[in-house]
Amino acid sequence: MKRPKIATLAPKIPTASMADIAFLLIIFFMLTTSFSPEKTSVTLPQSEIRTELSKDAAIIAISLDGTLSFTDGEQPAFPLATYSDIGPLVEGMVAIVPQKEFLIKADRGVRYEMVDSVLEQLRNSGARRIGLLTDRRVVREI
Amino acid sequence: MADIAFLLIIFFMLTAVFTSTQGLQFAFPKDDPTQLDIQPEEAIHIKVVGEEQILVDKSPMTLESMEGYVVMKMGQNPNKPVIIQTLPDVPYYAMIDVLDVLKGLQVTNISIPTEADVERWKAFGVFE
């Protein structure tokens, strides 16, 4: 009896759905990417307890060399010359949104005096909700 | 088509900075200079004087012994206020470490006076 000849098929990877997958990934990354207006590079202090702070909060960054920058959460950050520049900006924002949250993004090594000056400005300008940005602490340093 | 799609994927992957907006939260008290919310003599007064150097109610402690002390005090009065005073020359993270421990202990009544507050409170005899 003659065995029927089995046709050998060349292996193929179906690529028809490739573009679909690609677009799915594009949409995923487009939706999850949030462009932070604050790009100052700082080494944040670490803490075990971290709560989610509001995404549209204003951010005041203090870098290790003491330079200040400010963003209202939407516009790109701009540098500030002195601490007293914070006051009028904050007052203007609190007048519109009284519950506006202000985040302090300070380098872990800055002298506390600088953070203190910013807090003083915030408080005197009527800010109520304050957040201190931190990184997650993986292992507790003892 | 797929090339363009992958180009865009790579672009978004590289620019996707997973921004972290997590940290420690606190609120300033209502601005009423005539009324001190905190009864100073009842509060736990933590003074951060240096890296890993803290004075809790004037006695030097480590973060661990401070934790025990605060737990003991909170057991007596769960609403006990805690004042964190930090000296100007101390690095910021030393104060965050203290605040982190207190937040971990679910202390709700944390007060972080600014230098100007400390000066003002001195008039009331809170700090010397």
CSV table of C-alpha atoms in Angstrom, one decimal:
chain,number,residue,atom,x,y,z
A,1,MET,CA,0.0,0.0,0.0
A,2,LYS,CA,1.3,3.3,-0.9
A,3,ARG,CA,1.5,5.8,2.0
A,4,PRO,CA,0.0,9.2,1.2
A,5,LYS,CA,2.8,11.8,1.0
A,6,ILE,CA,2.6,14.3,3.9
A,7,ALA,CA,3.1,17.7,2.6
A,8,THR,CA,5.8,19.6,4.5
A,9,LEU,CA,4.7,23.1,5.4
A,10,ALA,CA,7.1,25.9,5.7
A,11,PRO,CA,6.8,27.4,9.3
A,12,LYS,CA,5.1,30.7,9.4
A,13,ILE,CA,4.5,33.2,12.2
A,14,PRO,CA,1.2,34.9,11.6
A,15,THR,CA,1.9,38.6,11.6
A,16,ALA,CA,-1.6,39.8,10.7
A,17,SER,CA,-2.4,40.7,14.3
A,18,MET,CA,1.0,42.3,14.9
A,19,ALA,CA,-0.2,45.8,14.2
A,20,ASP,CA,-3.2,45.3,16.5
A,21,ILE,CA,-0.9,44.3,19.3
A,22,ALA,CA,1.4,47.2,18.6
A,23,PHE,CA,-1.5,49.7,18.7
A,24,LEU,CA,-2.8,48.1,21.9
A,25,LEU,CA,0.6,48.7,23.5
A,26,ILE,CA,0.7,52.3,22.1
A,27,ILE,CA,-2.7,53.0,23.6
A,28,PHE,CA,-1.6,51.5,26.9
A,29,PHE,CA,1.6,53.6,27.1
A,30,MET,CA,-0.2,56.8,25.9
A,31,LEU,CA,-2.8,56.4,28.7
A,32,THR,CA,-0.3,55.5,31.5
A,33,THR,CA,2.3,58.1,30.6
A,34,SER,CA,1.9,61.1,32.8
A,35,PHE,CA,4.2,63.9,31.9
A,36,SER,CA,5.3,65.4,35.1
A,37,PRO,CA,5.9,69.1,34.8
A,38,GLU,CA,8.5,68.9,37.5
A,39,LYS,CA,11.7,67.4,36.3
A,40,THR,CA,14.3,68.5,38.9
A,41,SER,CA,16.5,65.6,39.7
A,42,VAL,CA,16.6,65.0,43.4
A,43,THR,CA,17.3,62.1,45.7
A,44,LEU,CA,14.1,61.9,47.7
A,45,PRO,CA,14.3,60.9,51.4
A,46,GLN,CA,12.9,57.4,52.0
A,47,SER,CA,10.0,56.4,54.1
A,48,GLU,CA,8.0,53.2,54.8
A,49,ILE,CA,4.7,55.0,55.0
A,50,ARG,CA,3.6,56.5,51.7
A,51,THR,CA,0.2,57.7,50.9
A,52,GLU,CA,-1.0,58.6,47.5
A,53,LEU,CA,-0.9,62.4,47.1
A,54,SER,CA,-3.0,64.3,44.6
A,55,LYS,CA,-1.7,64.2,41.0
A,56,ASP,CA,-2.5,67.8,40.1
A,57,ALA,CA,-0.8,69.3,43.2
A,58,ALA,CA,1.6,72.1,42.9
A,59,ILE,CA,5.2,71.0,43.4
A,60,ILE,CA,8.0,73.0,45.0
A,61,ALA,CA,11.3,71.4,44.4
A,62,ILE,CA,14.4,72.1,46.4
A,63,SER,CA,17.6,70.6,45.0
A,64,LEU,CA,20.7,69.8,46.9
A,65,ASP,CA,22.4,73.0,45.9
A,66,GLY,CA,19.4,75.0,47.2
A,67,THR,CA,17.8,76.1,44.0
A,68,LEU,CA,14.1,76.3,44.1
A,69,SER,CA,11.6,75.6,41.3
A,70,PHE,CA,7.9,75.8,41.3
A,71,THR,CA,5.1,74.4,39.2
A,72,ASP,CA,1.3,74.6,39.6
A,73,GLY,CA,1.0,71.0,38.4
A,74,GLU,CA,0.2,71.9,34.8
A,75,GLN,CA,2.6,74.5,33.5
A,76,PRO,CA,6.3,73.6,33.2
A,77,ALA,CA,8.3,74.2,36.3
A,78,PHE,CA,10.2,77.5,36.5
A,79,PRO,CA,13.0,78.5,38.9
A,80,LEU,CA,12.5,80.8,41.8
A,81,ALA,CA,15.1,83.3,43.0
A,82,THR,CA,14.0,83.6,46.7
A,83,TYR,CA,11.7,81.9,49.1
A,84,SER,CA,9.5,85.0,49.2
A,85,ASP,CA,8.5,84.4,45.6
A,86,ILE,CA,6.5,81.3,46.7
A,87,GLY,CA,4.1,83.4,48.8
A,88,PRO,CA,2.3,85.3,46.0
A,89,LEU,CA,2.1,82.3,43.8
A,90,VAL,CA,0.6,80.1,46.5
A,91,GLU,CA,-1.9,82.9,47.5
A,92,GLY,CA,-3.1,83.1,44.0
A,93,MET,CA,-3.7,79.4,43.7
A,94,VAL,CA,-5.3,79.0,47.1
A,95,ALA,CA,-7.7,81.8,46.2
A,96,ILE,CA,-9.0,79.7,43.3
A,97,VAL,CA,-8.7,76.2,44.8
A,98,PRO,CA,-8.7,76.5,48.6
A,99,GLN,CA,-8.0,72.8,49.0
A,100,LYS,CA,-5.0,72.8,46.6
A,101,GLU,CA,-2.3,70.5,47.7
A,102,PHE,CA,1.3,71.5,47.7
A,103,LEU,CA,4.0,69.0,47.5
A,104,ILE,CA,7.6,69.5,48.6
A,105,LYS,CA,10.1,67.6,46.6
A,106,ALA,CA,13.3,68.2,48.5
A,107,ASP,CA,16.6,66.4,48.2
A,108,ARG,CA,17.2,64.2,51.2
A,109,GLY,CA,20.4,66.0,52.1
A,110,VAL,CA,19.1,69.6,52.0
A,111,ARG,CA,19.4,71.5,55.3
A,112,TYR,CA,16.1,71.5,57.1
A,113,GLU,CA,16.2,75.3,57.2
A,114,MET,CA,15.3,75.4,53.5
A,115,VAL,CA,12.3,73.1,53.9
A,116,ASP,CA,11.4,75.2,56.9
A,117,SER,CA,11.4,78.4,54.9
A,118,VAL,CA,9.2,76.9,52.3
A,119,LEU,CA,6.8,75.6,54.9
A,120,GLU,CA,6.7,79.0,56.5
A,121,GLN,CA,5.9,80.6,53.1
A,122,LEU,CA,3.2,78.0,52.4
A,123,ARG,CA,1.5,78.5,55.8
A,124,ASN,CA,1.6,82.2,55.7
A,125,SER,CA,0.0,82.1,52.2
A,126,GLY,CA,-3.0,80.1,53.3
A,127,ALA,CA,-2.0,76.6,52.0
A,128,ARG,CA,-3.6,73.9,54.1
A,129,ARG,CA,-2.7,70.6,52.5
A,130,ILE,CA,1.0,69.7,52.3
A,131,GLY,CA,2.7,66.6,51.1
A,132,LEU,CA,6.4,65.6,51.4
A,133,LEU,CA,7.4,63.5,48.5
A,134,THR,CA,9.4,60.4,49.5
A,135,ASP,CA,10.7,57.2,47.9
A,136,ARG,CA,9.8,53.8,49.2
A,137,ARG,CA,12.2,52.4,51.8
A,138,VAL,CA,12.9,48.8,50.9
A,139,VAL,CA,14.9,47.7,53.9
A,140,ARG,CA,14.8,49.7,57.1
A,141,GLU,CA,18.2,51.2,57.9
A,142,ILE,CA,19.2,50.7,61.5
B,1,MET,CA,2.3,50.4,9.6
B,2,ALA,CA,3.7,48.0,12.2
B,3,ASP,CA,7.0,49.8,12.0
B,4,ILE,CA,5.4,53.1,12.8
B,5,ALA,CA,3.4,51.5,15.6
B,6,PHE,CA,6.6,50.0,17.1
B,7,LEU,CA,8.4,53.3,16.8
B,8,LEU,CA,5.6,55.0,18.7
B,9,ILE,CA,5.6,52.2,21.3
B,10,ILE,CA,9.3,52.7,21.9
B,11,PHE,CA,8.9,56.4,22.1
B,12,PHE,CA,6.2,56.1,24.8
B,13,MET,CA,8.1,53.4,26.7
B,14,LEU,CA,11.1,55.6,26.9
B,15,THR,CA,9.3,58.8,27.8
B,16,ALA,CA,7.0,57.0,30.3
B,17,VAL,CA,8.5,58.4,33.5
B,18,PHE,CA,6.5,56.7,36.1
B,19,THR,CA,6.1,59.8,38.2
B,20,SER,CA,5.8,59.1,41.8
B,21,THR,CA,3.4,61.3,43.7
B,22,GLN,CA,3.6,59.4,47.0
B,23,GLY,CA,4.8,60.6,50.3
B,24,LEU,CA,3.9,61.8,53.7
B,25,GLN,CA,1.0,64.1,54.1
B,26,PHE,CA,0.1,66.6,56.7
B,27,ALA,CA,-2.1,69.6,57.1
B,28,PHE,CA,-1.4,73.0,58.7
B,29,PRO,CA,-3.8,73.9,61.5
B,30,LYS,CA,-6.4,76.5,60.9
B,31,ASP,CA,-4.7,79.9,61.1
B,32,ASP,CA,-5.9,81.3,64.4
B,33,PRO,CA,-3.0,82.9,66.2
B,34,THR,CA,-5.1,83.5,69.3
B,35,GLN,CA,-5.7,79.8,69.9
B,36,LEU,CA,-3.0,77.2,70.3
B,37,ASP,CA,-4.4,73.8,69.3
B,38,ILE,CA,-1.7,72.1,71.1
B,39,GLN,CA,-1.5,72.0,74.9
B,40,PRO,CA,2.3,72.2,75.1
B,41,GLU,CA,2.7,70.6,78.4
B,42,GLU,CA,0.9,67.5,77.3
B,43,ALA,CA,2.6,67.1,74.0
B,44,ILE,CA,5.5,64.8,73.2
B,45,HIS,CA,8.2,67.1,72.1
B,46,ILE,CA,10.6,65.6,69.6
B,47,LYS,CA,13.6,67.7,68.7
B,48,VAL,CA,15.7,66.5,65.8
B,49,VAL,CA,19.2,67.8,66.6
B,50,GLY,CA,21.3,65.9,64.0
B,51,GLU,CA,21.5,62.8,61.9
B,52,GLU,CA,20.3,59.9,64.1
B,53,GLN,CA,20.3,62.3,67.0
B,54,ILE,CA,16.9,63.1,68.6
B,55,LEU,CA,15.8,64.4,71.9
B,56,VAL,CA,12.4,63.2,73.0
B,57,ASP,CA,11.1,65.3,75.9
B,58,LYS,CA,14.7,66.4,76.4
B,59,SER,CA,16.3,63.0,76.7
B,60,PRO,CA,18.4,61.6,73.8
B,61,MET,CA,16.9,58.6,72.1
B,62,THR,CA,17.3,56.5,69.0
B,63,LEU,CA,14.5,56.0,66.5
B,64,GLU,CA,13.7,52.6,68.0
B,65,SER,CA,13.6,53.9,71.6
B,66,MET,CA,11.5,56.9,70.5
B,67,GLU,CA,9.1,54.4,68.9
B,68,GLY,CA,8.7,52.6,72.2
B,69,TYR,CA,8.3,55.8,74.1
B,70,VAL,CA,5.7,57.2,71.8
B,71,VAL,CA,3.7,53.9,71.9
B,72,MET,CA,3.8,54.0,75.7
B,73,LYS,CA,2.6,57.6,75.8
B,74,MET,CA,-0.1,57.1,73.1
B,75,GLY,CA,-1.4,54.1,75.2
B,76,GLN,CA,-2.1,56.6,77.9
B,77,ASN,CA,-3.7,59.2,75.6
B,78,PRO,CA,-4.3,58.2,72.0
B,79,ASN,CA,-4.8,61.8,70.9
B,80,LYS,CA,-1.6,63.0,72.4
B,81,PRO,CA,-0.1,65.7,70.2
B,82,VAL,CA,3.5,65.2,69.0
B,83,ILE,CA,5.6,68.2,68.1
B,84,ILE,CA,8.5,67.7,65.7
B,85,GLN,CA,11.0,70.4,66.0
B,86,THR,CA,14.0,70.2,63.6
B,87,LEU,CA,17.1,72.3,63.9
B,88,PRO,CA,18.0,74.3,60.8
B,89,ASP,CA,21.3,72.5,60.1
B,90,VAL,CA,19.9,69.0,60.2
B,91,PRO,CA,19.5,67.2,56.9
B,92,TYR,CA,15.9,66.9,55.7
B,93,TYR,CA,15.9,63.1,55.7
B,94,ALA,CA,16.5,63.0,59.5
B,95,MET,CA,13.2,64.7,60.0
B,96,ILE,CA,11.4,62.5,57.4
B,97,ASP,CA,12.7,59.4,59.3
B,98,VAL,CA,11.1,60.7,62.5
B,99,LEU,CA,7.9,61.6,60.7
B,100,ASP,CA,7.8,58.2,59.1
B,101,VAL,CA,8.0,56.4,62.4
B,102,LEU,CA,5.2,58.5,63.8
B,103,LYS,CA,3.0,57.9,60.7
B,104,GLY,CA,3.7,54.2,61.1
B,105,LEU,CA,2.4,54.4,64.7
B,106,GLN,CA,-0.8,56.1,63.4
B,107,VAL,CA,-0.1,59.2,65.3
B,108,THR,CA,-2.8,61.6,64.1
B,109,ASN,CA,-1.9,64.7,65.9
B,110,ILE,CA,1.5,65.6,64.5
B,111,SER,CA,2.6,69.2,64.6
B,112,ILE,CA,5.6,70.5,62.6
B,113,PRO,CA,6.3,74.0,63.8
B,114,THR,CA,8.4,76.2,61.6
B,115,GLU,CA,11.2,78.3,63.0
B,116,ALA,CA,9.0,81.3,63.1
B,117,ASP,CA,6.4,79.3,65.1
B,118,VAL,CA,9.1,78.1,67.5
B,119,GLU,CA,10.1,81.8,68.1
B,120,ARG,CA,6.4,82.7,68.6
B,121,TRP,CA,5.8,79.8,71.0
B,122,LYS,CA,8.8,80.6,73.0
B,123,ALA,CA,6.8,83.6,74.2
B,124,PHE,CA,4.3,81.1,75.6
B,125,GLY,CA,7.1,79.2,77.3
B,126,VAL,CA,6.7,76.1,75.1
B,127,PHE,CA,10.3,76.0,74.0
B,128,GLU,CA,13.3,77.3,75.7
